Structure formats: structure tokens, C-alpha cells
Amino acid sequence: MTAESRPVPTVRSTREVIIEAALRGFGEKGFAATSVREIAAAAGTNIASISYHFGGKEGLRDACAEHIVRLMGDALAAARPGEPLPPDPLAAAETLAGLVRSLVRFLLLEPQGPLVAGFMLREMAHPSSALDTIYEGLFDGVHRTACAVWATATGRPAESEAVRLAVFAVIGQILYFRIAAPVVERRMGWPGIGPAEAEAIAGTVLRNLTLRLDADRRDVP
Amino acid sequence: MTAESRPVPTVRSTREVIIEAALRGFGEKGFAATSVREIAAAAGTNIASISYHFGGKEGLRDACAEHIVRLMGDALAAARPGEPLPPDPLAAAETLAGLVRSLVRFLLLEPQGPLVAGFMLREMAHPSSALDTIYEGLFDGVHRTACAVWATATGRPAESEAVRLAVFAVIGQILYFRIAAPVVERRMGWPGIGPAEAEAIAGTVLRNLTLRLDADRRDVP
DNA sequence: CCGATTCAATCAAACGTTTGATTGCATCAT
DNA sequence: ATGATGCAATCAAACGTTTGATTGAATCGG
């Protein structure tokens, strides 16, 4: 037996395992509907571990928020524009399209996508301190960047009301397709959301985006 | 296993008061986070009334779903096209715009809007029998009608994948603006969502809709 | 050995539901 | 008319269960 070195990635700390189990519970069923006993059992540890590591159930929720910021930040990192921002409208439009594609891929195809979306939407509907973490650590930055790129793509002021709302509308479409997946699948006759279905959804969102960018660029500001 | 019968329509029945109190709780904080004691207290009645009238907490959730179907059905009734459907692309586009305006008004301006949106989104994220009620009693019909009108507006087949997804995308934008209101308000610097803010949101959604309809009509099918 | 973790056991509080009694009306037979 | 009967509705109280949190001992790794 060749002695392989300790598979570090496989050895996850109890902390990590608990966070992942918690995100699964919170994302699928919600914070109140998921008990610490469930989480501890799913993580293969004792319920006291949660108080020990996170100070309580609420602390665990905050840790989940930080975990989400890390997860989604990584998922979007490749698609986020570096400095300087894309110089011309065409490059800017393509950058935005890349962001949309990354977001669709993460939310609709990654196994953690629905959990992250569920957690975030529930936080938005009933904010706690975890929402601040997500907003300040992720959402605000992504939205501001997208607005700046949108400005290059259309020639409109990045922080204008119309641009900020237009970016929200794009994000909203994607998040909605994930959250409302049960209804979408039912109406579409889909057995679930796989690569083909995600492609179709991305197609609709991207078409809406492209049409809006072109029109905003053409019309008089 | 009891209480499928209707206990007589009085002027201000306890039943009604309980349903409204429950929708407030479920819509704001979620099903699990809202106790029957809270609901009973808010409705000014005894906790046993809930088991008596609805057979339990889950029965009350189903009753809330029926209530929502009624509420939203009424809100959309005026904007839904009669028979025959609008004959030409322009009239059809205007019908869709009217539906969007009605939905925005209801979800963003009516006091029950956020509650209904919260309830529906939570059901979509974690379906129960209440989702079936909403889907079959409201969503399916509205979506099919919108697809048919979209077909007239663009000349594309009503039940094609692209049309169905496009209609979902429009609905998604509106629902998202309501659900994510705390985040939207924060980023927009809004103190809340009143008529002026709703108008701005409707403007963005309607612009996306109009651009998509025009393009779909012009492009080769 | 010792600090860092994990554990079984336990706690008070809150949970949804059930119970038995009571009320206010109708609908009776007389 | 009247007292008796049935029924829908509401109530306070208690049910057994589950909740999040805490304790002190056991275990582990360096």
C-alpha cells in the first residue's frame, strides 16, 4: 500500500461540516424550520458543538452568510472585470453577459446554488444581521461593478436610477428562475434543471439584457 | 381530518380574521417561525379556534393559499383580457403592459402585497399542498393567458419554450423587486416603496418587456 | 501533561394539539 | 308561549413533544 499523504481537502474541520449542513437546512427549509439537532446529526456531531463553535444558532446563521460570500465571490471572480474596466460598449456588454452566465451557472447548476439562493431570498424577505454580511461583503460590490460596466456599455451614468434598477432586474430574473424552480419546472414540463434547461434560461435572460443594452445605447439619454 | 365544511359567512367571521392574521405572520416571517399562539393573539381569539376552524396549522396555511388566490385574482381581474383576445400586436402588447402594471401595483403598493409575495416565494422554495392551490387556482391560468397574448403580440407560438420563459422572466422581475425590497431600498437610497418608487420599477420592467416584444415581433421566427 | 473539542445528560421555555366546560341561538314537542 | 334539546363557537387549561442552550465529564492531539 503506497502511503498517500493525508488528503487535506477531504479532512474538513467540524466547523466546516456544520456550516455546510446548516446551509443545506437553512437554504432548503428556512432558519426557523431547521433545528440545531437536525444540523448536528447531519454533520455527524453533537448539538453542543454548535454553541461551542458559533455561540448559538444565530451565530451559525452569520457563519453561513460568510460562507455564502466566499462561495459566490469565488463563483463570480473569474467573470468580474479587472482594472481597468472594459473600454468600449461591446466589450462592456460582453462582460455583463459573462457575469450573467456565471451567475446562472452557479445558481442553476452547482449543487449549492439552490441553497445559496434560498438562504439569500429568505434573508431579503426577513432581514437579520446575516443580510448585512451578504450585502456588504458581496452584493453591494457586484451591483456597483455591474452598474459601472453598464455605464460603459450604454453611455449612461453608472449611478443613475435607471441603470441601478436595470441591473436589479437582470439579477432578479436569474434569482427568480432558481427560487421558483418548482413552478417553472411544472409549467415547462421539465424533470429538473440541468445544463440544457439552464442554457434555455440563460438565453432568455441574455436576450433581455442585450436588447436593453442596445436600446439604452441607441436612445437619447 | 376535520373541518372541510364552511362555517357560515358572517359579516366579520373569526375565520377571516384568523386567515388575515396568519397571512401576515406567514408572509413576513414564514410558516415555521409563526406560532399559532401569535396568530390567535393577533386575531383576538383563542388558540383552539385554529384547530377548530382549519383542522390545524397546516390547514390554516391551505386556507391562506385560497385567500391569496382570491386576492390576487381580484387584483388581476380588470387587466386580464376577455374573449376574444386582443386581435393585433399593438393591442396585445398593451394588454401585457396592463397586466404588468396591475401586478406591480398590487405587489408593491397594496399593503397585502409583500405578504402575498412572501408567502408565495416561501412556498416556491419549499412547496407544500398550498403551492398546488396557488398554482392551479391562479398561476397556471395567468401564465397561459399571458403566453397567448404574447403570441399575438409577437407572432410566435404561445406554448413555445421561448415564450413561456419570457413570460416567467417578466413575472420574476416584479416578484423579485418585492421580495428583495430591503436590498433594493438600501442600494437605491429609498426610504421605502411608494407610488413614485413603484412607478420607477414599473418603468424598468415595462421597458424590458416592450423591447423584447418588439424584437421578437421583428426577428425571424 | 494540557488546552482544545466532543460528548451524554439535562434544563426551562415554547411548540401544536386536545380536552371538557360554557355560551348563545335556533329548533323542537308540548 | 315555553321549557328541552341540539349545535356551532369560544374559552381556559393541560397534554406530550420539541426547541435552543448549558453543564461537567470524557476524549483527543501536540
XYZ file of C-alpha atoms (C1' of nucleotides) in Angstrom:
502
model
C 0.000 0.000 0.000
C 1.643 3.151 -1.136
C 1.340 5.669 1.584
C -0.502 8.581 0.136
C -0.161 11.809 2.022
C -3.047 12.918 4.157
C -5.838 14.081 1.825
C -6.167 17.517 3.328
C -9.182 18.600 1.247
C -11.134 15.569 2.446
C -10.401 16.236 6.084
C -12.737 19.050 6.866
C -12.985 20.621 10.253
C -16.123 20.135 12.301
C -16.764 23.824 11.832
C -16.907 23.479 8.068
C -19.061 20.380 8.169
C -21.537 22.095 10.464
C -21.724 25.164 8.243
C -22.422 23.076 5.182
C -25.091 21.070 6.970
C -26.636 24.275 8.268
C -26.654 25.907 4.840
C -28.433 22.889 3.475
C -31.096 23.117 6.156
C -31.478 26.904 6.145
C -31.422 27.088 2.355
C -33.973 24.352 1.817
C -36.415 24.749 4.683
C -35.544 28.024 6.313
C -33.917 29.107 9.557
C -36.773 28.515 11.970
C -37.764 25.201 10.397
C -34.286 23.739 10.829
C -33.329 22.649 14.325
C -29.820 22.534 15.676
C -30.363 18.843 16.392
C -31.005 18.199 12.720
C -27.906 20.134 11.764
C -25.725 18.381 14.302
C -26.996 14.976 13.185
C -26.406 15.804 9.521
C -22.918 16.986 10.388
C -22.267 13.863 12.447
C -21.507 15.764 15.607
C -23.053 16.755 18.909
C -25.533 19.568 19.366
C -23.214 21.246 21.861
C -20.695 21.738 19.048
C -22.885 24.460 17.610
C -22.884 26.561 20.732
C -19.197 25.864 21.135
C -18.143 26.872 17.635
C -20.661 29.565 16.790
C -22.086 30.737 20.099
C -25.557 29.575 19.151
C -27.931 29.109 16.271
C -27.845 32.766 15.238
C -24.078 32.764 15.177
C -24.279 29.769 12.877
C -26.510 31.738 10.543
C -23.938 34.525 10.398
C -21.248 31.962 9.646
C -23.409 30.668 6.799
C -23.640 34.193 5.420
C -19.864 34.493 5.429
C -19.652 31.097 3.768
C -22.019 32.265 1.047
C -19.988 35.405 0.455
C -16.934 33.229 -0.037
C -18.718 30.706 -2.268
C -20.388 33.194 -4.537
C -17.425 35.507 -4.590
C -15.341 32.644 -5.939
C -18.003 31.731 -8.483
C -18.093 35.271 -9.837
C -14.392 36.038 -9.502
C -13.462 34.858 -12.979
C -16.238 36.842 -14.616
C -15.734 40.079 -12.701
C -13.897 42.680 -14.756
C -10.388 43.591 -13.661
C -8.902 47.044 -13.759
C -9.253 48.891 -15.980
C -12.887 48.209 -16.805
C -13.726 47.140 -20.364
C -13.076 50.199 -22.525
C -15.774 50.056 -25.220
C -19.510 49.328 -25.287
C -19.079 45.972 -26.989
C -16.515 44.705 -24.505
C -18.625 46.002 -21.630
C -21.717 44.238 -22.944
C -19.756 41.019 -23.228
C -18.501 41.439 -19.668
C -22.066 41.781 -18.421
C -23.082 38.722 -20.422
C -20.232 36.815 -18.811
C -21.435 37.831 -15.358
C -24.936 36.643 -16.197
C -23.613 33.332 -17.474
C -21.539 32.814 -14.338
C -24.441 33.622 -12.077
C -26.775 31.307 -13.991
C -24.242 28.512 -13.909
C -23.650 28.855 -10.207
C -27.258 29.245 -9.103
C -28.818 26.762 -11.501
C -26.195 24.079 -11.946
C -23.998 23.963 -8.863
C -25.443 21.767 -6.121
C -25.079 24.634 -3.650
C -26.915 27.043 -5.939
C -30.437 26.454 -4.676
C -29.231 26.512 -1.084
C -27.484 29.831 -1.526
C -30.441 31.315 -3.382
C -32.884 30.068 -0.773
C -30.810 31.458 2.064
C -30.391 34.841 0.401
C -34.022 35.229 -0.599
C -35.222 34.347 2.887
C -32.819 36.857 4.340
C -34.091 39.501 1.957
C -37.677 38.737 2.909
C -36.894 38.849 6.623
C -33.539 40.537 7.175
C -31.212 39.672 10.026
C -27.594 40.510 10.694
C -26.671 37.871 8.114
C -28.093 40.061 5.363
C -25.667 42.822 6.253
C -22.794 40.397 5.802
C -24.025 39.343 2.383
C -24.910 42.847 1.277
C -21.678 44.488 2.308
C -19.427 41.557 1.521
C -20.830 40.667 -1.852
C -23.980 42.228 -3.182
C -23.043 45.875 -2.979
C -19.732 45.356 -4.732
C -21.134 43.205 -7.501
C -24.028 45.573 -8.116
C -21.810 48.658 -8.209
C -19.381 46.973 -10.579
C -22.198 45.854 -12.849
C -23.570 49.381 -12.900
C -20.172 50.766 -13.876
C -19.860 48.273 -16.711
C -23.424 49.005 -17.771
C -22.465 52.670 -17.973
C -19.666 51.858 -20.386
C -21.966 49.627 -22.415
C -24.651 52.275 -22.802
C -23.094 55.659 -22.157
C -25.457 56.326 -19.283
C -24.369 57.417 -15.793
C -23.483 54.358 -13.724
C -25.262 55.503 -10.583
C -28.383 56.780 -12.308
C -31.664 55.387 -11.067
C -32.455 53.712 -14.374
C -29.148 51.849 -14.541
C -29.289 50.634 -10.963
C -32.841 49.378 -11.458
C -31.956 47.720 -14.755
C -29.151 45.778 -13.060
C -31.550 44.728 -10.310
C -33.970 43.493 -12.950
C -31.321 41.267 -14.513
C -30.299 39.781 -11.174
C -33.949 39.368 -10.279
C -34.682 37.265 -13.324
C -31.890 34.842 -12.533
C -32.659 34.541 -8.830
C -36.339 34.084 -9.606
C -35.733 31.242 -12.001
C -33.860 29.474 -9.219
C -36.286 30.204 -6.413
C -39.387 29.445 -8.460
C -37.834 26.334 -9.952
C -40.661 24.025 -8.807
C -43.221 26.197 -10.576
C -41.053 26.729 -13.637
C -40.387 23.013 -13.991
C -44.067 22.270 -13.694
C -45.111 24.781 -16.322
C -42.264 23.897 -18.667
C -42.711 20.168 -18.279
C -39.102 19.846 -17.195
C -37.983 16.968 -14.983
C -35.493 19.292 -13.298
C -32.939 21.932 -14.201
C -29.870 20.566 -15.946
C -27.396 22.070 -18.405
C -29.948 22.174 -21.230
C -32.572 23.926 -19.122
C -30.028 26.346 -17.663
C -28.963 27.181 -21.207
C -32.547 27.998 -22.174
C -32.965 30.213 -19.116
C -29.655 31.955 -19.749
C -30.802 32.511 -23.332
C -33.926 34.377 -22.245
C -32.103 36.492 -19.674
C -29.263 37.278 -22.061
C -31.675 38.246 -24.807
C -33.462 40.643 -22.457
C -30.113 42.047 -21.364
C -28.733 42.519 -24.844
C -31.886 44.160 -26.139
C -31.910 46.551 -23.217
C -28.232 47.441 -23.561
C -28.567 48.081 -27.293
C -31.650 50.209 -26.816
C -30.144 52.186 -23.942
C -27.070 52.877 -26.035
C -29.085 53.978 -29.083
C -31.765 56.072 -27.422
C -31.059 59.636 -26.413
C -30.092 59.803 -22.750
C -59.134 15.216 9.468
C -61.953 17.600 10.247
C -63.366 20.925 9.149
C -63.765 20.741 5.420
C -67.171 22.376 5.740
C -67.679 26.096 5.640
C -68.916 27.519 8.937
C -71.322 30.127 7.565
C -70.399 33.501 6.089
C -70.938 36.073 8.808
C -70.036 39.704 8.410
C -66.639 39.616 10.060
C -66.140 35.950 10.775
C -63.442 34.735 13.102
C -62.301 32.569 10.228
C -61.500 35.585 8.112
C -59.728 37.419 10.901
C -57.567 34.383 11.621
C -56.641 33.976 7.952
C -55.582 37.600 7.687
C -53.512 37.379 10.850
C -51.936 34.153 9.621
C -51.085 35.609 6.222
C -49.372 38.486 7.977
C -47.264 36.108 10.036
C -46.548 33.564 7.316
C -45.826 36.246 4.709
C -43.495 38.243 6.926
C -41.639 35.660 8.966
C -42.505 32.336 7.409
C -44.627 29.352 8.367
C -42.378 27.716 10.931
C -41.412 30.992 12.573
C -45.005 31.975 13.212
C -46.719 30.203 16.106
C -50.431 29.547 16.315
C -50.393 31.402 19.630
C -49.143 34.517 17.888
C -51.784 34.201 15.207
C -54.566 33.645 17.698
C -53.441 36.620 19.760
C -53.234 38.851 16.676
C -56.699 37.710 15.647
C -58.018 38.287 19.147
C -59.208 34.743 19.583
C -58.321 31.515 21.323
C -55.644 29.157 20.081
C -58.151 26.328 19.883
C -60.018 28.262 17.193
C -57.325 27.345 14.711
C -57.718 23.624 15.141
C -61.455 24.097 15.222
C -61.764 26.128 12.019
C -58.901 24.768 9.944
C -58.059 21.407 11.444
C -54.601 22.593 12.431
C -51.765 24.870 11.431
C -51.309 23.222 8.024
C -54.990 23.592 7.234
C -54.625 27.267 8.033
C -51.812 27.513 5.533
C -54.037 25.987 2.854
C -56.747 28.473 3.737
C -54.196 31.272 3.298
C -53.391 29.935 -0.155
C -57.052 30.056 -1.137
C -57.228 33.555 0.272
C -54.284 34.596 -1.867
C -55.844 33.112 -4.985
C -58.937 35.203 -4.308
C -56.974 38.374 -3.511
C -54.672 38.240 -6.475
C -57.355 37.003 -8.818
C -59.372 40.106 -7.994
C -56.350 42.354 -8.401
C -55.661 40.993 -11.882
C -59.273 40.565 -12.995
C -59.599 44.005 -14.540
C -56.362 43.663 -16.500
C -56.947 40.134 -17.782
C -58.079 40.085 -21.391
C -61.631 38.990 -22.085
C -62.781 36.895 -25.030
C -61.806 37.325 -27.730
C -58.163 38.042 -27.045
C -56.710 41.313 -28.345
C -56.614 40.966 -32.155
C -53.458 42.813 -33.206
C -49.876 43.005 -31.942
C -50.249 46.532 -30.624
C -53.366 45.758 -28.609
C -51.774 42.580 -27.302
C -48.652 44.437 -26.198
C -50.805 46.975 -24.412
C -52.706 44.152 -22.683
C -49.455 42.679 -21.407
C -48.344 46.111 -20.228
C -51.634 46.426 -18.359
C -51.060 43.086 -16.660
C -47.592 44.182 -15.601
C -48.936 47.456 -14.241
C -51.639 45.665 -12.268
C -49.177 43.187 -10.816
C -46.735 45.928 -9.857
C -49.489 47.958 -8.254
C -50.767 45.031 -6.248
C -47.430 43.641 -5.104
C -45.654 46.934 -4.486
C -48.379 49.288 -3.317
C -51.160 47.282 -1.689
C -50.499 46.587 1.998
C -51.040 42.887 1.400
C -48.588 42.819 -1.493
C -45.452 41.961 0.472
C -47.324 39.357 2.487
C -48.631 37.625 -0.611
C -45.236 37.756 -2.287
C -43.506 36.437 0.813
C -45.960 33.597 1.175
C -45.694 32.599 -2.486
C -41.918 32.757 -2.609
C -41.561 30.651 0.504
C -43.961 28.122 -0.938
C -41.972 28.008 -4.146
C -38.761 27.485 -2.215
C -40.289 24.733 -0.091
C -43.511 23.506 -1.700
C -46.454 22.190 0.274
C -50.027 21.482 -0.676
C -50.625 25.236 -0.548
C -48.475 25.683 -3.642
C -50.774 23.395 -5.607
C -53.707 25.599 -4.681
C -51.923 28.733 -5.843
C -50.523 27.151 -8.976
C -53.750 25.569 -10.181
C -56.042 28.299 -8.963
C -54.079 31.276 -10.191
C -50.590 30.941 -11.579
C -51.232 28.452 -14.348
C -54.170 30.390 -15.759
C -52.434 33.743 -15.653
C -49.280 32.373 -17.215
C -51.139 30.578 -20.031
C -53.180 33.681 -20.781
C -50.074 35.851 -20.836
C -48.412 33.412 -23.228
C -51.399 33.521 -25.558
C -51.361 37.311 -25.594
C -47.588 37.282 -26.092
C -48.157 35.091 -29.131
C -50.457 37.674 -30.661
C -48.015 40.455 -29.826
C -45.067 38.733 -31.486
C -46.417 36.143 -33.896
C -44.626 33.351 -32.071
C -46.305 30.131 -30.871
C -47.869 30.717 -27.450
C -46.664 27.469 -25.917
C -43.149 27.604 -27.324
C -40.344 27.319 -24.826
C -39.050 30.807 -25.553
C -42.402 32.482 -24.952
C -43.107 30.636 -21.739
C -39.671 31.507 -20.395
C -40.008 35.130 -21.449
C -43.266 35.423 -19.513
C -41.583 33.865 -16.481
C -38.809 36.411 -16.747
C -41.274 39.297 -16.646
C -43.093 37.907 -13.624
C -39.759 37.184 -11.981
C -38.596 40.770 -12.232
C -41.711 42.056 -10.490
C -41.733 39.437 -7.741
C -38.037 39.971 -7.146
C -38.404 43.707 -6.704
C -40.959 42.998 -3.989
C -39.078 40.200 -2.254
C -35.723 41.934 -2.345
C -37.225 45.266 -1.318
C -34.903 45.694 1.697
C -31.847 45.322 -0.524
C -33.290 47.423 -3.320
C -34.205 50.224 -0.937
C -30.742 50.167 0.558
C -28.976 50.336 -2.764
C -31.359 52.927 -4.203
C -31.344 55.103 -1.102
C -35.119 54.817 -0.904
C -36.914 55.204 2.415
C -39.464 52.643 1.260
C -41.532 51.791 -1.785
C -44.312 54.260 -2.508
C -46.077 55.312 -5.717
C -43.005 57.101 -7.075
C -40.708 54.127 -6.485
C -43.269 51.683 -7.875
C -43.523 53.848 -10.980
C -39.762 53.699 -11.455
C -39.752 49.915 -11.072
C -42.697 49.523 -13.441
C -40.803 51.701 -15.894
C -37.798 49.372 -15.953
C -39.900 46.229 -16.255
C -42.134 47.731 -18.950
C -39.126 48.902 -20.923
C -37.624 45.405 -20.828
C -40.991 43.959 -21.844
C -41.587 46.366 -24.705
C -38.096 45.937 -26.119
C -38.449 42.156 -26.017
C -41.885 42.182 -27.651
C -40.736 44.496 -30.440
C -37.629 42.442 -31.093
C -39.492 39.139 -31.021
C -42.016 40.506 -33.491
C -39.340 41.853 -35.842
C -36.848 38.983 -35.789
C -37.342 35.959 -37.965
C -39.143 33.242 -36.047
C 0.634 16.735 30.625
C -2.748 20.452 28.914
C -5.647 23.199 26.199
C -8.990 22.295 22.644
C -13.032 19.523 21.358
C -16.642 16.408 21.730
C -19.872 14.009 24.303
C -24.269 12.351 27.063
C -27.398 14.290 30.047
C -30.294 17.864 31.482
C -32.782 22.333 31.678
C -36.653 25.756 31.117
C -39.341 27.552 27.572
C -42.151 27.295 23.653
C -44.409 24.474 20.452
C -49.106 22.399 18.179
C -52.842 19.952 19.684
C -56.548 18.188 22.631
C -59.846 18.348 26.200
C -64.100 19.401 28.805
C -66.927 23.114 30.069
C -69.632 27.071 28.694
C -72.098 30.264 25.839
C -75.753 31.988 22.601
C -79.053 30.690 19.396
C -82.020 28.159 16.715
C -85.422 24.306 16.554
C -88.185 21.418 18.634
C -92.536 18.907 21.028
C -95.785 20.173 24.165
C -95.745 30.560 24.762
C -92.422 27.529 27.000
C -89.016 24.554 28.681
C -85.985 20.970 26.470
C -82.724 19.681 23.101
C -79.072 20.167 19.592
C -75.428 22.662 17.541
C -71.759 25.878 16.281
C -68.422 28.574 18.538
C -65.259 30.040 22.047
C -62.598 29.540 26.105
C -59.026 28.266 29.873
C -56.197 24.624 30.993
C -53.326 20.928 30.312
C -51.251 17.434 27.188
C -46.767 15.352 25.424
C -43.123 16.802 22.321
C -39.508 19.558 20.601
C -36.893 23.570 20.893
C -32.056 26.097 21.893
C -28.945 26.209 25.412
C -25.947 24.591 29.189
C -23.349 21.545 32.130
C -19.401 18.690 33.644
C -17.065 14.723 32.394
C -14.601 12.205 28.730
C -11.527 12.347 24.777
C -8.155 13.865 21.677
C -3.775 15.824 19.637
C 0.516 18.101 20.296
